[in-house]
Short mmCIF file of C-alpha atoms in Angstrom, two decimals:
data_model
loop_
_atom_site.label_atom_id
_atom_site.label_comp_id
_atom_site.label_asym_id
_atom_site.label_seq_id
_atom_site.Cartn_x
_atom_site.Cartn_y
_atom_site.Cartn_z
CA MET A 1 78.20 -38.84 112.93
CA GLU A 2 75.87 -37.79 110.14
CA LEU A 3 76.71 -37.45 106.46
CA ARG A 4 75.64 -33.81 106.55
CA HIS A 5 78.40 -33.10 109.07
CA LEU A 6 80.92 -34.52 106.61
CA ARG A 7 79.47 -32.39 103.82
CA TYR A 8 79.71 -29.29 105.99
CA PHE A 9 83.32 -30.05 106.85
CA VAL A 10 84.30 -30.75 103.22
CA ALA A 11 82.72 -27.48 102.12
CA VAL A 12 84.66 -25.47 104.74
CA ALA A 13 87.88 -27.36 103.97
CA GLU A 14 87.56 -26.69 100.24
CA GLU A 15 86.52 -23.05 100.58
CA LEU A 16 88.77 -22.31 103.60
CA SER A 17 86.08 -19.82 104.56
CA PHE A 18 83.01 -20.27 106.75
CA THR A 19 81.28 -17.46 104.88
CA ARG A 20 81.76 -18.96 101.42
CA ALA A 21 81.00 -22.47 102.71
CA ALA A 22 77.76 -21.27 104.30
CA GLU A 23 76.72 -19.66 101.01
CA ARG A 24 77.59 -22.84 99.12
CA LEU A 25 75.56 -24.95 101.55
CA HIS A 26 72.68 -22.45 101.74
CA ILE A 27 72.77 -22.29 105.53
CA GLY A 28 73.70 -19.57 108.01
CA GLN A 29 77.31 -19.12 109.13
CA PRO A 30 76.65 -19.45 112.92
CA PRO A 31 74.85 -22.83 112.53
CA LEU A 32 77.69 -24.02 110.28
CA SER A 33 80.33 -23.07 112.83
CA HIS A 34 78.34 -24.85 115.53
CA GLN A 35 78.04 -28.03 113.45
CA ILE A 36 81.80 -28.09 112.78
CA GLN A 37 82.48 -27.68 116.50
CA MET A 38 80.15 -30.60 117.24
CA LEU A 39 81.94 -32.70 114.60
CA GLU A 40 85.35 -31.94 116.12
CA ALA A 41 84.04 -32.86 119.55
CA GLU A 42 82.69 -36.17 118.23
CA VAL A 43 85.90 -36.96 116.33
CA GLY A 44 88.03 -35.96 119.32
CA ALA A 45 90.47 -33.88 117.29
CA GLN A 46 90.77 -30.31 116.05
CA LEU A 47 90.23 -30.33 112.31
CA LEU A 48 90.40 -26.64 111.54
CA GLU A 49 92.44 -23.68 112.79
CA ARG A 50 90.49 -20.42 112.73
CA SER A 51 91.13 -16.75 113.03
CA LYS A 52 89.06 -13.73 112.04
CA ARG A 53 90.95 -13.59 108.76
CA TRP A 54 91.69 -17.19 107.75
CA VAL A 55 90.81 -20.87 108.13
CA ARG A 56 93.39 -23.66 107.86
CA LEU A 57 93.30 -27.41 108.01
CA THR A 58 95.21 -29.08 110.78
CA GLU A 59 97.19 -32.25 110.03
CA ALA A 60 94.28 -34.21 111.48
CA GLY A 61 91.93 -32.19 109.28
CA LYS A 62 93.91 -32.98 106.13
CA LEU A 63 93.71 -36.72 106.79
CA PHE A 64 90.09 -36.50 107.84
CA LEU A 65 89.25 -34.64 104.62
CA ASP A 66 90.50 -37.53 102.45
CA ASP A 67 88.42 -40.05 104.37
CA ALA A 68 85.37 -37.76 104.45
CA ARG A 69 85.46 -37.42 100.68
CA ARG A 70 85.69 -41.20 100.29
CA VAL A 71 82.75 -41.75 102.64
CA LEU A 72 80.62 -39.20 100.78
CA ALA A 73 81.57 -40.73 97.44
CA LEU A 74 80.62 -44.20 98.71
CA SER A 75 77.32 -42.90 100.06
CA GLU A 76 76.53 -41.33 96.68
CA GLN A 77 77.50 -44.58 94.94
CA ALA A 78 75.23 -46.52 97.29
CA MET A 79 72.31 -44.23 96.50
CA GLN A 80 72.92 -44.50 92.76
CA THR A 81 73.12 -48.29 92.99
CA ALA A 82 69.84 -48.42 94.93
CA ARG A 83 68.14 -46.17 92.38
CA ARG A 84 69.45 -48.28 89.50
CA ALA A 85 68.20 -51.41 91.25
CA GLU A 86 64.80 -49.80 91.68
CA ARG A 87 64.73 -49.21 87.92
CA GLY A 88 65.84 -52.79 87.23
CA GLU A 89 69.29 -51.66 86.09
CA ALA A 90 71.46 -53.35 88.73
CA GLY A 91 71.61 -56.60 90.67
CA GLU A 92 71.57 -60.26 89.65
CA LEU A 93 68.89 -61.96 87.56
CA ARG A 94 68.84 -65.77 87.38
CA VAL A 95 67.21 -67.12 84.21
CA GLY A 96 66.82 -70.77 83.30
CA PHE A 97 66.45 -72.16 79.79
CA THR A 98 65.79 -75.55 78.24
CA PHE A 99 68.28 -77.45 76.07
CA SER A 100 66.56 -76.40 72.83
CA THR A 101 65.93 -72.75 73.71
CA PRO A 102 69.30 -71.35 72.47
CA LEU A 103 68.52 -72.76 69.02
CA THR A 104 65.55 -70.40 68.63
CA PRO A 105 66.22 -66.90 67.23
CA LEU A 106 63.96 -65.49 69.95
CA PHE A 107 66.38 -66.56 72.68
CA ALA A 108 69.28 -64.65 71.15
CA ALA A 109 67.04 -61.63 70.55
CA VAL A 110 65.83 -61.48 74.15
CA ILE A 111 69.25 -62.01 75.75
CA ASN A 112 71.04 -59.55 73.43
CA ARG A 113 68.43 -56.85 73.91
CA TYR A 114 68.40 -57.29 77.65
CA ARG A 115 72.19 -57.14 77.93
CA GLN A 116 72.32 -54.01 75.77
CA ARG A 117 69.67 -52.20 77.78
CA TYR A 118 70.74 -53.34 81.23
CA PRO A 119 74.54 -53.77 81.13
CA GLY A 120 74.76 -53.26 84.89
CA VAL A 121 72.74 -56.39 85.65
CA GLN A 122 74.55 -59.66 86.29
CA LEU A 123 72.55 -62.02 84.09
CA THR A 124 73.09 -65.61 85.23
CA LEU A 125 71.86 -68.17 82.67
CA GLN A 126 71.33 -71.79 83.71
CA GLU A 127 70.55 -74.67 81.35
CA MET A 128 67.89 -76.82 83.02
CA SER A 129 65.02 -79.09 82.08
CA THR A 130 61.50 -77.68 82.10
CA ILE A 131 60.57 -79.56 85.27
CA GLY A 132 63.83 -78.54 86.93
CA GLN A 133 63.11 -74.89 86.16
CA ILE A 134 59.57 -75.08 87.52
CA GLU A 135 60.86 -76.60 90.74
CA ALA A 136 63.66 -74.02 91.00
CA LEU A 137 61.20 -71.17 90.48
CA ALA A 138 58.90 -72.48 93.19
CA ALA A 139 61.92 -72.81 95.51
CA ARG A 140 63.10 -69.27 94.61
CA ALA A 141 66.35 -70.63 93.21
CA LEU A 142 65.50 -69.05 89.82
CA ASP A 143 63.90 -65.71 88.98
CA LEU A 144 62.62 -66.61 85.51
CA GLY A 145 62.54 -69.64 83.24
CA LEU A 146 62.29 -70.28 79.50
CA VAL A 147 60.42 -73.58 79.32
CA ARG A 148 58.65 -75.91 76.94
CA PRO A 149 55.06 -76.90 77.80
CA PRO A 150 55.23 -78.93 81.00
CA GLU A 151 52.77 -81.82 81.06
CA LEU A 152 52.26 -81.48 84.78
CA THR A 153 50.22 -79.46 87.22
CA LEU A 154 52.02 -76.22 87.88
CA PRO A 155 52.69 -75.13 91.45
CA GLU A 156 50.22 -72.49 92.55
CA SER A 157 53.05 -69.98 92.80
CA VAL A 158 54.20 -70.27 89.14
CA GLU A 159 52.62 -68.83 85.99
CA LEU A 160 53.44 -69.14 82.29
CA THR A 161 53.32 -66.63 79.44
CA ILE A 162 53.66 -67.89 75.88
CA LEU A 163 56.43 -66.33 73.79
CA ARG A 164 56.33 -68.36 70.57
CA ARG A 165 54.98 -71.56 69.04
CA ASP A 166 57.08 -74.11 67.16
CA PRO A 167 55.94 -77.13 65.13
CA LEU A 168 57.30 -80.54 65.95
CA VAL A 169 59.31 -82.29 63.27
CA MET A 170 60.16 -85.91 62.58
CA VAL A 171 63.88 -86.66 62.54
CA LEU A 172 64.60 -89.47 60.07
CA PRO A 173 67.50 -91.27 58.41
CA VAL A 174 67.60 -90.01 54.83
CA GLY A 175 66.96 -93.52 53.50
CA HIS A 176 63.88 -94.12 55.68
CA PRO A 177 60.63 -94.79 53.75
CA LEU A 178 58.86 -91.96 55.64
CA ALA A 179 61.49 -89.51 54.38
CA ARG A 180 59.74 -89.62 50.98
CA LYS A 181 56.62 -88.01 52.48
CA GLN A 182 56.18 -84.23 52.60
CA SER A 183 54.63 -84.41 56.08
CA ILE A 184 54.20 -87.18 58.59
CA ALA A 185 51.26 -88.01 60.84
CA VAL A 186 51.65 -89.11 64.43
CA SER A 187 49.97 -92.38 63.43
CA ASP A 188 52.94 -93.07 61.12
CA LEU A 189 55.04 -93.50 64.26
CA LYS A 190 53.23 -96.72 65.17
CA GLY A 191 55.79 -99.51 65.35
CA GLU A 192 58.70 -97.19 64.57
CA PRO A 193 61.65 -97.40 66.98
CA LEU A 194 61.91 -94.02 68.72
CA VAL A 195 65.00 -92.32 70.05
CA MET A 196 63.87 -90.03 72.86
CA TYR A 197 64.89 -88.09 75.91
CA PRO A 198 64.56 -90.26 79.01
CA GLU A 199 61.58 -89.50 81.21
CA SER A 200 64.00 -88.57 83.98
CA ALA A 201 65.35 -85.70 81.87
CA GLY A 202 62.31 -83.66 82.84
CA THR A 203 61.70 -82.30 79.33
CA GLY A 204 58.30 -81.28 78.06
CA ILE A 205 58.73 -83.19 74.79
CA HIS A 206 58.86 -86.69 76.36
CA PRO A 207 55.38 -86.67 77.92
CA GLN A 208 54.01 -84.80 74.90
CA ILE A 209 55.11 -87.54 72.48
CA ASN A 210 53.61 -90.18 74.75
CA ARG A 211 50.33 -88.27 74.89
CA LEU A 212 50.18 -87.74 71.11
CA CYS A 213 50.79 -91.46 70.51
CA ARG A 214 48.12 -92.46 73.05
CA GLU A 215 45.62 -90.13 71.40
CA ALA A 216 46.50 -91.75 68.04
CA GLY A 217 45.69 -95.14 69.56
CA PHE A 218 49.06 -96.76 70.18
CA LYS A 219 51.95 -96.87 72.62
CA PRO A 220 55.30 -95.58 71.33
CA THR A 221 58.15 -98.03 70.87
CA ILE A 222 61.20 -96.65 72.68
CA ALA A 223 64.37 -97.98 71.09
CA MET A 224 66.98 -95.79 72.78
CA GLU A 225 67.18 -92.81 75.11
CA ALA A 226 69.69 -89.96 75.21
CA GLY A 227 69.95 -86.81 77.27
CA GLU A 228 71.27 -84.48 74.54
CA ALA A 229 69.49 -83.49 71.34
CA SER A 230 72.69 -83.73 69.31
CA THR A 231 73.13 -87.30 70.57
CA ILE A 232 69.53 -88.15 69.65
CA ILE A 233 70.05 -86.81 66.13
CA GLY A 234 73.36 -88.65 65.85
CA LEU A 235 71.66 -91.91 66.87
CA VAL A 236 69.01 -91.33 64.20
CA ALA A 237 71.79 -90.78 61.67
CA ALA A 238 73.29 -94.10 62.78
CA GLY A 239 70.02 -95.89 61.99
CA CYS A 240 69.00 -96.55 65.60
CA GLY A 241 65.50 -95.19 65.06
CA VAL A 242 63.55 -92.01 64.40
CA SER A 243 62.75 -89.11 66.69
CA VAL A 244 60.41 -86.16 67.21
CA LEU A 245 61.86 -82.80 68.25
CA PRO A 246 60.96 -79.11 68.14
CA SER A 247 61.60 -77.61 64.71
CA SER A 248 64.32 -75.37 66.15
CA PHE A 249 66.59 -78.43 66.18
CA ASP A 250 66.64 -78.61 62.39
CA ILE A 251 69.54 -76.17 62.56
CA ILE A 252 71.66 -79.23 63.51
CA ARG A 253 72.53 -80.60 60.10
CA MET A 254 73.91 -84.07 59.40
CA SER A 255 74.17 -85.55 55.93
CA GLU A 256 72.51 -88.81 57.06
CA VAL A 257 69.48 -87.08 58.64
CA CYS A 258 66.44 -85.24 57.29
CA TYR A 259 63.59 -83.38 58.99
CA ARG A 260 59.93 -83.60 58.02
CA PRO A 261 57.02 -81.55 59.44
CA MET A 262 54.27 -83.27 61.42
CA ALA A 263 50.81 -83.11 59.87
CA ASP A 264 48.80 -83.22 63.11
CA ALA A 265 47.49 -79.90 64.42
CA GLU A 266 48.44 -80.92 67.98
CA ALA A 267 52.02 -81.67 66.99
CA THR A 268 53.33 -78.31 68.14
CA THR A 269 55.33 -77.09 71.06
CA ALA A 270 55.78 -73.64 72.53
CA LEU A 271 58.30 -71.56 74.39
CA TYR A 272 56.98 -70.06 77.61
CA LEU A 273 58.33 -67.53 80.05
CA ALA A 274 57.81 -68.89 83.54
CA LYS A 275 57.87 -66.78 86.70
CA ARG A 276 56.51 -66.69 90.21
CA LYS A 277 53.21 -64.89 90.52
CA ASP A 278 54.56 -62.80 93.38
CA ALA A 279 57.69 -61.75 91.45
CA ILE A 280 57.49 -57.93 91.61
CA SER A 281 61.22 -57.22 91.33
CA PRO A 282 62.09 -54.45 88.85
CA LEU A 283 64.74 -56.83 87.47
CA VAL A 284 62.08 -59.40 86.63
CA ALA A 285 59.71 -56.77 85.23
CA ALA A 286 62.40 -55.41 82.93
CA PHE A 287 63.26 -58.86 81.53
CA VAL A 288 59.57 -59.70 81.05
CA ALA A 289 59.10 -56.45 79.11
CA VAL A 290 62.07 -57.19 76.84
CA ALA A 291 60.87 -60.77 76.23
CA ASP A 292 57.35 -59.57 75.45
CA GLU A 293 58.68 -56.95 73.03
CA ALA A 294 60.86 -59.49 71.21
CA SER A 295 57.98 -61.98 71.12
CA ARG A 296 55.57 -59.46 69.59
CA HIS A 297 58.23 -58.43 67.07
CA SER A 298 58.72 -62.08 66.13
CA ARG A 299 54.99 -62.73 65.70
CA ALA A 300 54.71 -59.62 63.54
CA GLY A 301 57.33 -61.06 61.20
CA GLY A 302 60.17 -58.78 62.19
CA ASN A 303 63.79 -59.78 61.87
CA LEU A 304 65.27 -61.11 65.10
#
């Protein structure tokens, strides 16, 4: 049974005239009558009663008409859904983000704009470490990732596009001697007890701090480790040490803590959009376009 047969039948049933139905369908009346006869033969029931003067639905025809309309409506819905998916307006998009990403205005700008423009897309957001996102992208468990610079060799299948740069800041107890300085050099960290993410957390900041300290000629002194930024800042407030975090974390305010910029040119981090090189889905392309637009707006000094 073809959808056109259902359309022919619905037209005849609604017009109760083969002549008017044929005109509505832009086909000849004899071919239309033949198609209806073929449909009845395939269904195995008489759907229409005919005379030279009138056309009526049989009881079977009345029931068949309801179902035919539903089938045609579902077929139209299926076509519309496919077209929306082709335009990146429907489906599911899985996006990862690091622990610090929601603290950046750019994150809210991208997600809000995307949701407003593509309300039919199921946007699934997953908080994951940078390394976890890279691995999930390579394994096709994520479609896109918002990551901090990974200090590792990327899989061949994954590429990064920079969205914004952020300076690193020193997180200090307010009574710490370094808190009196306007900016702090990486070399000032020598001998200072550091509160950091554990290496196992898979963040980009852990290996970056180690690298910056090595380049400054010393090995960092790790006093404590914690998996959440708020915990790290709370431990600094409790006098357990100092820390280095992206400047976006300075939105977390505690009376016992202060933030100071880092003086070294290399003491910066960045937010990247990570995706598979072979990702050609319209869903991915639409999100990339929104992220690029928000990023350019941010760099131009626009309000996010």
